[in-house]
XYZ file of C-alpha atoms in Angstrom:
652
model
C -212.442 -24.104 -78.197
C -210.825 -22.605 -75.110
C -214.042 -22.937 -73.105
C -214.558 -26.489 -74.259
C -210.971 -27.444 -73.480
C -211.236 -25.883 -70.037
C -214.381 -27.860 -69.198
C -212.733 -31.118 -70.304
C -209.716 -30.460 -68.090
C -211.978 -29.716 -65.123
C -213.910 -32.957 -65.735
C -210.712 -35.020 -65.840
C -209.553 -33.391 -62.587
C -212.843 -34.143 -60.881
C -212.662 -37.732 -62.114
C -209.149 -38.153 -60.727
C -210.295 -36.685 -57.376
C -213.271 -39.057 -57.190
C -211.114 -42.073 -57.942
C -208.638 -40.967 -55.309
C -211.408 -40.650 -52.665
C -212.850 -44.035 -53.587
C -209.410 -45.617 -53.335
C -208.780 -44.077 -49.940
C -212.150 -45.270 -48.699
C -211.543 -48.771 -50.004
C -208.146 -48.854 -48.370
C -209.546 -47.657 -45.080
C -212.140 -50.451 -44.798
C -209.625 -53.338 -44.570
C -207.639 -51.327 -42.081
C -210.690 -50.843 -39.876
C -211.658 -54.496 -40.222
C -208.194 -55.664 -39.265
C -208.118 -53.302 -36.310
C -211.522 -54.535 -35.129
C -210.392 -58.134 -35.482
C -207.310 -57.438 -33.428
C -209.540 -55.890 -30.771
C -211.655 -59.108 -30.412
C -210.509 -61.567 -27.721
C -208.967 -64.741 -29.117
C -210.517 -68.132 -28.255
C -208.132 -70.662 -26.736
C -209.176 -73.767 -28.658
C -206.509 -75.905 -27.010
C -207.821 -75.002 -23.546
C -211.392 -75.882 -24.536
C -210.276 -79.219 -25.992
C -208.309 -79.996 -22.843
C -211.313 -79.177 -20.649
C -213.462 -81.501 -22.724
C -210.934 -84.359 -22.593
C -209.702 -84.137 -19.002
C -211.234 -83.248 -15.635
C -209.208 -80.542 -13.848
C -207.753 -81.639 -10.527
C -209.312 -78.717 -8.646
C -212.848 -79.226 -10.001
C -215.424 -81.754 -8.759
C -217.051 -84.064 -11.276
C -220.509 -82.468 -11.221
C -219.123 -78.987 -11.947
C -216.747 -80.376 -14.578
C -219.630 -82.034 -16.426
C -221.416 -78.682 -16.600
C -218.302 -76.785 -17.737
C -217.522 -79.549 -20.218
C -220.909 -79.145 -21.872
C -220.365 -75.385 -22.142
C -216.943 -75.969 -23.720
C -218.454 -78.379 -26.260
C -221.044 -75.757 -27.223
C -218.269 -73.167 -27.801
C -216.248 -75.603 -29.904
C -219.280 -75.944 -32.160
C -218.915 -72.256 -33.108
C -215.174 -72.335 -33.941
C -214.106 -73.285 -37.455
C -210.972 -75.091 -36.423
C -209.837 -78.612 -37.301
C -209.060 -79.240 -33.638
C -212.685 -78.466 -32.772
C -213.910 -80.928 -35.407
C -211.664 -83.674 -34.048
C -212.688 -83.040 -30.434
C -216.413 -82.950 -31.212
C -216.144 -86.067 -33.393
C -214.584 -87.938 -30.485
C -217.300 -86.752 -28.105
C -220.101 -87.628 -30.502
C -218.788 -91.151 -30.997
C -217.856 -92.001 -27.400
C -220.322 -90.123 -25.185
C -223.435 -92.270 -25.516
C -224.834 -91.740 -22.002
C -224.546 -87.969 -21.562
C -226.232 -85.025 -23.233
C -222.777 -83.776 -24.277
C -222.906 -86.384 -27.054
C -225.935 -84.637 -28.554
C -224.244 -81.252 -28.114
C -221.252 -82.580 -30.079
C -223.472 -83.859 -32.899
C -225.152 -80.456 -33.175
C -221.749 -78.748 -33.139
C -220.507 -80.882 -36.018
C -223.531 -79.766 -38.001
C -222.699 -76.117 -37.322
C -219.064 -76.565 -38.381
C -220.157 -78.289 -41.634
C -216.831 -80.062 -42.091
C -216.949 -83.157 -44.372
C -214.398 -84.871 -42.120
C -217.185 -85.461 -39.579
C -219.419 -87.348 -42.012
C -218.077 -90.893 -41.308
C -218.543 -90.423 -37.558
C -222.090 -89.159 -38.013
C -222.899 -92.046 -40.338
C -221.679 -94.592 -37.798
C -223.843 -92.968 -35.127
C -226.907 -92.938 -37.390
C -226.455 -96.636 -38.193
C -225.596 -97.806 -34.655
C -228.568 -99.757 -33.196
C -227.055 -99.510 -29.711
C -227.650 -95.761 -29.705
C -230.910 -94.369 -28.414
C -233.290 -93.246 -31.139
C -232.988 -89.537 -30.297
C -229.233 -89.560 -30.999
C -229.638 -91.529 -34.221
C -232.283 -89.111 -35.467
C -230.107 -86.112 -34.576
C -227.167 -87.611 -36.482
C -229.391 -88.168 -39.530
C -230.594 -84.558 -39.444
C -227.009 -83.340 -39.198
C -225.964 -85.505 -42.154
C -228.855 -84.121 -44.193
C -227.654 -80.619 -43.333
C -224.221 -81.559 -44.677
C -225.773 -83.022 -47.831
C -224.685 -86.549 -46.997
C -226.425 -89.898 -46.741
C -227.354 -91.203 -43.299
C -226.422 -94.856 -43.836
C -223.278 -96.927 -44.106
C -223.916 -99.852 -46.411
C -224.537 -100.304 -50.133
C -227.899 -101.144 -51.545
C -229.219 -101.733 -54.965
C -230.374 -104.316 -57.406
C -228.488 -106.573 -59.690
C -229.111 -109.502 -61.943
C -226.902 -112.175 -63.377
C -226.197 -112.109 -67.075
C -223.581 -112.492 -69.730
C -222.790 -108.849 -70.170
C -219.501 -107.368 -69.135
C -220.613 -103.970 -68.025
C -220.607 -102.859 -64.433
C -219.043 -100.581 -61.945
C -216.937 -101.169 -58.887
C -217.636 -99.781 -55.486
C -214.618 -97.526 -55.814
C -215.881 -95.954 -58.993
C -212.983 -97.343 -61.085
C -213.439 -98.372 -64.697
C -211.577 -100.891 -66.757
C -211.613 -102.545 -70.116
C -214.966 -103.620 -71.316
C -216.787 -101.784 -68.525
C -218.793 -98.681 -68.250
C -219.870 -96.791 -65.209
C -220.077 -93.516 -63.494
C -219.431 -92.386 -60.007
C -219.013 -89.454 -57.742
C -217.237 -89.078 -54.432
C -217.245 -86.665 -51.597
C -214.196 -84.995 -53.101
C -216.355 -83.829 -55.983
C -214.524 -85.792 -58.680
C -216.609 -87.621 -61.227
C -216.121 -89.365 -64.522
C -217.383 -92.022 -66.855
C -215.711 -95.041 -68.324
C -216.077 -96.326 -71.849
C -215.533 -99.738 -73.369
C -211.993 -98.810 -74.285
C -211.068 -98.641 -70.661
C -210.810 -94.892 -70.442
C -212.053 -92.868 -67.573
C -210.612 -91.618 -64.356
C -210.421 -93.648 -61.221
C -212.561 -92.161 -58.528
C -211.623 -92.066 -54.893
C -213.388 -94.298 -52.415
C -216.867 -93.027 -51.869
C -218.047 -93.216 -55.482
C -221.525 -94.183 -56.514
C -222.585 -96.249 -59.446
C -224.963 -98.871 -60.698
C -224.783 -101.699 -63.147
C -225.592 -105.286 -63.933
C -223.371 -108.214 -64.622
C -222.150 -111.549 -63.509
C -221.215 -110.282 -60.024
C -223.378 -108.537 -57.486
C -223.476 -104.805 -57.885
C -224.898 -102.142 -55.678
C -226.387 -98.780 -56.257
C -226.698 -95.895 -53.885
C -225.236 -92.623 -52.933
C -222.082 -92.612 -50.916
C -220.524 -89.727 -49.186
C -217.632 -89.116 -46.891
C -213.928 -89.396 -46.918
C -212.094 -92.658 -46.721
C -214.872 -95.193 -47.190
C -217.895 -95.986 -49.290
C -221.245 -95.603 -47.632
C -224.749 -96.312 -48.724
C -228.027 -97.709 -47.539
C -228.745 -101.387 -47.415
C -227.195 -104.658 -48.422
C -225.820 -106.092 -51.643
C -227.764 -108.432 -53.863
C -227.609 -112.174 -53.601
C -224.443 -113.421 -55.374
C -226.335 -116.357 -56.774
C -228.811 -114.372 -58.792
C -230.989 -111.321 -59.190
C -233.347 -109.611 -56.857
C -233.862 -106.406 -55.059
C -232.088 -105.635 -51.817
C -233.457 -103.048 -49.482
C -232.214 -101.246 -46.428
C -233.124 -102.603 -43.015
C -236.422 -101.176 -41.801
C -236.357 -98.708 -38.928
C -239.270 -100.662 -37.423
C -237.193 -103.810 -36.941
C -236.043 -104.020 -33.299
C -232.287 -103.618 -33.025
C -230.112 -106.429 -31.812
C -229.115 -104.366 -28.833
C -230.912 -101.293 -27.586
C -230.020 -98.368 -25.395
C -229.827 -99.648 -21.843
C -232.051 -97.055 -20.263
C -235.571 -96.334 -21.314
C -235.439 -97.036 -25.068
C -235.796 -100.804 -25.338
C -239.034 -101.492 -23.446
C -242.481 -100.004 -23.379
C -243.487 -98.125 -20.259
C -245.896 -100.437 -18.392
C -249.480 -99.256 -18.206
C -250.495 -98.864 -14.588
C -253.774 -97.571 -13.194
C -254.902 -94.100 -14.179
C -255.507 -92.572 -10.787
C -258.543 -90.315 -10.668
C -257.963 -86.762 -9.367
C -259.878 -87.553 -6.162
C -257.518 -90.410 -5.217
C -255.215 -89.315 -2.395
C -253.295 -92.526 -1.741
C -253.320 -96.256 -2.411
C -251.332 -99.178 -1.047
C -251.062 -102.892 -1.704
C -248.772 -105.303 0.141
C -248.246 -109.059 0.019
C -245.661 -110.111 2.566
C -244.188 -113.286 4.012
C -242.663 -113.190 7.484
C -240.466 -116.161 8.246
C -238.048 -116.837 11.054
C -239.537 -114.390 13.524
C -238.229 -115.556 16.856
C -238.335 -114.491 20.483
C -236.507 -115.549 23.586
C -237.316 -114.234 27.037
C -236.561 -115.003 30.626
C -239.089 -114.444 33.420
C -237.159 -113.373 36.498
C -240.045 -114.064 38.906
C -240.765 -117.651 37.876
C -237.271 -118.341 36.526
C -238.780 -119.475 33.289
C -237.082 -119.264 29.897
C -239.235 -119.527 26.810
C -238.865 -119.446 23.078
C -241.283 -119.098 20.198
C -241.113 -118.571 16.476
C -243.624 -118.030 13.740
C -244.186 -117.808 10.028
C -246.879 -115.621 8.564
C -248.296 -114.256 5.356
C -250.386 -111.124 4.994
C -252.144 -109.188 2.257
C -253.409 -105.603 2.482
C -254.983 -103.300 -0.065
C -256.346 -99.827 0.598
C -257.399 -96.812 -1.440
C -258.005 -93.355 -0.010
C -260.178 -90.870 -1.882
C -261.405 -87.436 -0.917
C -264.943 -88.658 -0.195
C -264.320 -92.252 0.848
C -261.743 -94.857 1.832
C -261.884 -98.613 1.269
C -259.554 -101.249 2.635
C -259.443 -105.006 3.031
C -256.941 -107.715 3.780
C -256.156 -110.916 5.560
C -253.364 -112.887 7.139
C -252.448 -116.403 8.164
C -249.989 -117.318 10.869
C -248.395 -120.370 12.398
C -246.855 -119.982 15.835
C -244.914 -122.653 17.656
C -243.451 -122.292 21.127
C -241.647 -124.051 23.907
C -241.640 -123.192 27.614
C -239.338 -124.750 30.171
C -240.200 -123.635 33.708
C -238.047 -124.344 36.709
C -238.270 -128.094 37.329
C -238.783 -131.209 35.230
C -241.868 -130.171 33.292
C -242.084 -128.485 29.908
C -244.755 -127.153 27.609
C -245.137 -127.188 23.842
C -247.746 -125.517 21.755
C -248.777 -124.383 18.305
C -251.391 -121.970 17.057
C -252.727 -121.625 13.536
C -254.831 -118.532 12.979
C -256.389 -116.791 10.003
C -257.958 -113.344 9.869
C -259.925 -111.421 7.263
C -260.987 -107.785 7.642
C -262.530 -104.896 5.761
C -263.179 -101.205 6.367
C -265.163 -98.469 4.655
C -265.191 -94.748 5.403
C -267.305 -91.960 3.980
C -266.018 -88.412 4.394
C -267.611 -85.013 4.667
C -264.662 -82.694 4.908
C -262.367 -84.044 7.622
C -265.196 -85.919 9.410
C -266.260 -89.406 8.429
C -268.507 -92.316 9.242
C -266.845 -95.712 9.535
C -267.837 -99.349 9.285
C -265.539 -102.275 10.069
C -265.868 -106.044 9.928
C -263.422 -108.693 11.044
C -263.469 -112.475 11.258
C -261.007 -114.857 12.910
C -260.526 -118.598 12.968
C -257.986 -120.222 15.248
C -256.787 -123.754 15.931
C -254.775 -124.341 19.108
C -252.604 -127.309 20.051
C -251.147 -127.719 23.536
C -248.927 -130.374 25.078
C -247.971 -130.195 28.764
C -245.528 -132.567 30.409
C -246.065 -132.382 34.148
C -243.161 -132.108 36.538
C -245.118 -134.251 39.048
C -244.832 -137.896 38.018
C -248.217 -138.594 39.646
C -249.999 -135.964 37.521
C -251.421 -136.637 34.106
C -249.902 -134.999 31.071
C -252.135 -132.888 28.844
C -252.765 -133.059 25.126
C -255.416 -130.628 23.883
C -256.689 -129.322 20.539
C -259.306 -126.525 20.425
C -261.023 -124.395 17.811
C -262.333 -120.862 18.244
C -263.884 -118.247 15.970
C -264.857 -114.570 16.197
C -267.036 -112.378 14.030
C -267.261 -108.681 14.859
C -268.604 -105.520 13.283
C -268.210 -101.906 14.378
C -269.874 -98.625 13.416
C -268.785 -95.154 14.417
C -267.511 -91.765 13.408
C -264.182 -89.990 13.385
C -261.991 -87.171 12.175
C -258.870 -87.008 10.017
C -256.877 -89.650 8.191
C -253.397 -91.169 8.062
C -251.824 -91.774 4.643
C -248.831 -93.797 3.515
C -246.712 -91.139 1.751
C -243.728 -93.365 0.979
C -244.277 -93.145 -2.789
C -244.176 -89.333 -2.704
C -240.995 -89.431 -0.632
C -239.484 -91.669 -3.311
C -240.385 -89.134 -6.010
C -238.828 -86.365 -3.910
C -235.640 -88.403 -3.479
C -235.440 -88.888 -7.266
C -235.609 -85.126 -7.801
C -232.907 -84.587 -5.182
C -230.611 -87.103 -6.904
C -231.106 -85.403 -10.281
C -230.492 -81.952 -8.833
C -227.376 -83.108 -7.003
C -225.939 -84.447 -10.274
C -226.992 -81.318 -12.234
C -229.313 -83.389 -14.416
C -232.661 -81.881 -13.337
C -234.201 -80.167 -16.355
C -237.349 -79.048 -14.542
C -239.163 -79.906 -11.302
C -241.198 -83.109 -11.089
C -244.761 -81.835 -11.137
C -247.938 -83.633 -10.057
C -248.563 -85.111 -13.519
C -245.081 -86.628 -13.844
C -245.336 -87.895 -10.264
C -248.573 -89.693 -11.136
C -246.965 -91.237 -14.237
C -244.031 -92.517 -12.201
C -246.179 -93.963 -9.430
C -248.575 -95.536 -11.925
C -245.677 -97.321 -13.640
C -244.224 -98.408 -10.291
C -247.618 -99.793 -9.329
C -247.722 -101.840 -12.530
C -244.285 -103.247 -11.603
C -245.063 -103.793 -7.908
C -244.581 -107.548 -8.197
C -241.281 -107.453 -10.083
C -238.215 -109.029 -8.511
C -235.715 -107.106 -10.653
C -234.868 -103.420 -10.387
C -233.791 -103.219 -14.051
C -237.322 -102.672 -15.347
C -237.984 -100.116 -12.610
C -234.862 -98.210 -13.662
C -235.476 -98.225 -17.417
C -239.128 -97.251 -16.970
C -238.306 -94.415 -14.592
C -235.599 -93.012 -16.884
C -237.922 -93.180 -19.901
C -240.671 -91.231 -18.102
C -238.271 -88.614 -16.737
C -236.571 -88.106 -20.110
C -239.849 -87.839 -22.027
C -241.159 -85.251 -19.550
C -237.997 -83.146 -19.867
C -237.086 -83.722 -16.223
C -233.925 -85.705 -16.974
C -231.226 -83.966 -19.008
C -229.762 -86.542 -21.380
C -228.819 -90.079 -20.452
C -227.687 -90.639 -16.840
C -224.034 -91.504 -16.358
C -222.851 -94.362 -14.154
C -222.890 -92.299 -10.954
C -226.402 -90.955 -11.447
C -227.677 -94.359 -12.570
C -226.414 -95.879 -9.326
C -228.164 -93.222 -7.237
C -231.436 -93.626 -9.150
C -231.248 -97.376 -8.611
C -230.635 -96.860 -4.886
C -233.780 -94.716 -4.627
C -235.916 -97.214 -6.533
C -234.743 -100.139 -4.369
C -235.042 -98.274 -1.080
C -237.282 -100.346 1.203
C -236.977 -97.736 3.939
C -239.527 -95.651 2.026
C -242.246 -98.274 2.551
C -244.969 -97.711 5.161
C -244.234 -94.070 5.919
C -247.327 -92.769 7.716
C -248.388 -89.138 7.897
C -251.489 -87.537 9.450
C -253.835 -87.776 12.433
C -256.865 -90.054 12.736
C -259.253 -90.448 15.697
C -262.539 -92.348 15.841
C -265.148 -93.625 18.315
C -267.483 -96.527 17.693
C -269.742 -99.263 18.923
C -268.840 -102.894 18.346
C -271.013 -105.983 18.210
C -269.362 -109.382 18.182
C -270.124 -113.052 18.391
C -267.580 -115.339 20.000
C -267.458 -119.082 19.482
C -265.337 -120.906 22.038
C -264.988 -124.658 22.326
C -264.961 -125.572 26.019
C -262.587 -122.814 27.049
C -262.878 -122.331 30.818
C -263.395 -118.749 31.964
C -264.084 -117.444 28.453
C -267.669 -116.683 27.556
C -269.226 -117.467 24.225
C -272.011 -115.614 22.505
C -272.644 -111.926 21.959
C -270.270 -109.222 23.137
C -270.909 -105.469 22.935
C -268.273 -102.859 23.595
C -267.398 -99.205 23.154
C -264.270 -98.638 21.079
C -261.853 -95.789 20.514
C -258.821 -95.656 18.236
C -256.216 -92.998 17.447
C -253.242 -92.914 15.069
C -250.599 -90.319 14.322
C -247.699 -90.162 11.894
C -245.202 -87.482 10.914
C -242.276 -87.553 8.496
C -239.190 -85.370 8.771
C -238.636 -82.892 5.951
C -235.529 -84.751 4.755
C -237.330 -88.112 4.936
C -234.646 -89.609 7.182
C -236.712 -89.955 10.363
C -240.320 -90.353 11.399
C -242.550 -90.447 14.461
C -245.674 -92.572 14.887
C -248.083 -93.222 17.740
C -251.223 -95.266 18.393
C -253.819 -95.312 21.127
C -256.796 -97.512 21.999
C -259.579 -97.881 24.554
C -262.384 -100.404 24.975
C -265.121 -101.001 27.503
C -267.521 -103.931 27.704
C -271.187 -102.851 27.552
C -274.500 -104.397 28.584
C -272.888 -107.032 30.771
C -275.667 -107.045 33.362
C -274.469 -108.671 36.550
C -271.286 -109.880 34.878
C -268.046 -107.907 35.148
C -267.411 -105.130 32.620
C -263.680 -105.259 31.801
C -261.924 -102.300 30.257
C -258.509 -101.469 28.857
C -256.667 -98.513 27.407
C -253.151 -97.944 26.185
C -250.789 -96.000 23.981
C -247.511 -96.588 22.174
C -245.026 -94.396 20.330
C -242.130 -95.135 18.010
C -239.371 -93.024 16.501
C -237.162 -94.244 13.656
C -233.955 -92.889 12.194
C -233.001 -94.068 8.710
C -229.328 -94.265 7.748
C -228.090 -93.705 4.186
C -224.713 -93.862 2.473
C -223.042 -91.089 0.517
C -224.800 -92.039 -2.717
C -228.230 -92.884 -1.315
C -227.605 -96.492 -0.292
C -230.127 -97.621 2.337
C -228.014 -98.845 5.264
C -230.678 -99.517 7.880
C -233.050 -98.035 10.424
C -232.711 -97.624 14.180
C -236.040 -97.653 16.019
C -236.974 -96.863 19.607
C -240.459 -97.462 20.996
C -242.319 -97.310 24.291
C -245.742 -98.485 25.451
C -248.030 -98.065 28.438
C -251.351 -99.781 29.143
C -253.932 -100.016 31.909
C -256.591 -102.706 32.243
C -259.092 -104.128 34.707
C -261.182 -107.296 34.808
C -263.737 -105.500 37.007
C -263.519 -108.219 39.632
C -263.612 -107.641 43.359
C -260.375 -109.487 44.022
C -258.351 -107.938 41.153
C -256.503 -104.664 40.838
C -255.888 -102.402 37.914
C -253.044 -103.808 35.882
C -250.211 -101.638 34.607
C -247.976 -102.590 31.720
C -244.833 -100.675 30.785
C -242.514 -101.622 27.982
C -239.696 -100.406 25.811
C -237.945 -101.715 22.729
C -234.928 -100.841 20.616
C -234.173 -102.452 17.284
C -232.242 -102.179 14.048
C -233.488 -103.198 10.604
C -231.585 -104.075 7.445
C -233.494 -103.584 4.203
C -232.909 -106.047 1.369
C -235.378 -104.784 -1.226
C -238.615 -102.822 -1.486
C -240.557 -104.938 1.017
C -238.025 -107.326 2.541
C -236.020 -106.752 5.687
C -234.354 -108.326 8.687
C -234.643 -106.890 12.185
C -233.043 -107.592 15.532
C -234.417 -106.036 18.691
C -234.370 -106.144 22.448
C -237.473 -105.617 24.592
C -238.057 -105.019 28.272
C -241.590 -105.310 29.704
C -242.889 -104.843 33.232
C -246.351 -106.394 33.327
C -247.987 -105.908 36.714
C -244.678 -106.391 38.498
C -243.332 -109.227 36.340
C -240.209 -108.213 34.448
C -239.484 -109.831 31.101
C -236.395 -109.331 28.955
C -236.719 -110.483 25.372
C -234.614 -110.704 22.254
C -236.261 -110.780 18.836
C -235.106 -111.661 15.342
C -237.505 -111.038 12.454
C -237.149 -111.659 8.731
C -239.686 -110.454 6.189
C -239.838 -111.084 2.475
C -242.137 -108.968 0.346
C -243.682 -110.602 -2.709
C -245.637 -107.547 -3.796
C -245.514 -103.914 -2.771
C -247.287 -100.967 -4.337
C -247.996 -97.446 -3.144
C -249.404 -94.190 -4.470
C -249.690 -90.820 -2.738
C -250.490 -87.329 -3.966
C -248.780 -85.313 -1.240
C -246.221 -85.994 1.490
């Protein structure tokens, strides 16, 4: 007995010791947890909410937008009513910035039922872009709520008195059931018993009034999917189909299909197409030697299309021009004239590396009218109309090529605008560049920049280049780039060729001008270079020709060169202001006659152009020319309107 009693006492002592140790350990855990919690830094929710709502005075807008997005992400991890309210406001109001999507995701992480009505309004809003609506629906599904805001169901007219109200209430002679987001539920019997459910109940029934069925979730209002039945009778009512176009769509990139342009083959280096009207071109000059003022103006239309591939290049085009002029020399006489001319041309090149063989053809037709009123009353006045035509072909070889890289410069400017506004998700690679230029080509005849903008935004967003929807500032800068006519005809490269030309000239009784065959040696050179920032360029041309196989007749020759530099001015947000250009020319020529000398021509010109759209501009310029000792000072005004402009280039 003593041994047994002793063992029992020892067991009870050990039990008390074990319980004491367990109690101490259990008490220590909360203490450690509390201490660790006190050691964690507290999150200033009020400061985050303030940063989201208001731009600090010492922070520029681009940086604030970035910090604001970071603050919204942090609010999505804090279980605080203030965070729910702030994110709900962002989700509902920020429709054109990625922060709206961040807020929707944050509301899903917080899982607070108070956000359900906001998410349902977003999911049902046809003015939202589809990506935001889909994200709101996914978030609602995560919260266990419906993604629609109406009631839908079926009902039929009849003489029964059973039914249920949208609020889930029950009354005498009615039966129904309902459930709300608060979790309350109940059923009503014919005696009128049953609890009244808060707004947000669900129920179904039939009776003399339309009734709806469908789940409804949220606080403060019933929601469902679809429309009620026809009050006049029975029938099924269904929710609007997602395939039905909304009454109003997101303004950028979600309402229209991306136009299908050409699919450029990998070997295509560049392509251009231009249809241009030039009206109101005018010139006034004064000849100081003969004291003769003169004026002329013209209207013209031209079309050009060219495609450059690695192994070949093809180009063709034509133009028509009407020129009218008036000359009033010193004295009583005066001259009037008009010229109508048309030209068609084509060129083909075949490359082997940088070297190529070339073939050209050109045809001209010209009608000339001339009226001369003589200063001498005893002399006869002149009225004359003549027709002339040329047909020429040339064959030769050359090296290099010059490409119009304006389209690539436009793509580069787009990337710079996105990066400046911190909206560049990734660089614009060659594939995205081709997609953009293909769509622009398809829209080359459009007169509105809206389609250009929506198409460009859709392509950039789909490719992951554009982060979210552009705000007003970025949209303006994108529009400025797309409308920038100063990016048209931007030449880059070096091209030199030599050839032999054979022509046939048809002249109608033109004194001193031979008709028939003409052979000549030809040389041409072109050069173009664009500045790295795209705000200036340099171009130059050169030519030489020599008449061949003239026999005893003179063999005239001529050669010359010209150069031009342009500086393009832009506003703070990419607005094209205009371009200042400066050019110079020099030429030598000889008629190869015994009584004539070599002629020298020197000239210079300065001008300024205003760009109105992609291919339309107005230019004023002044020109000074010394032609074999005769000095001419001219003023020019030119206006061009582009009906069609397209360009593609693979590399600047």
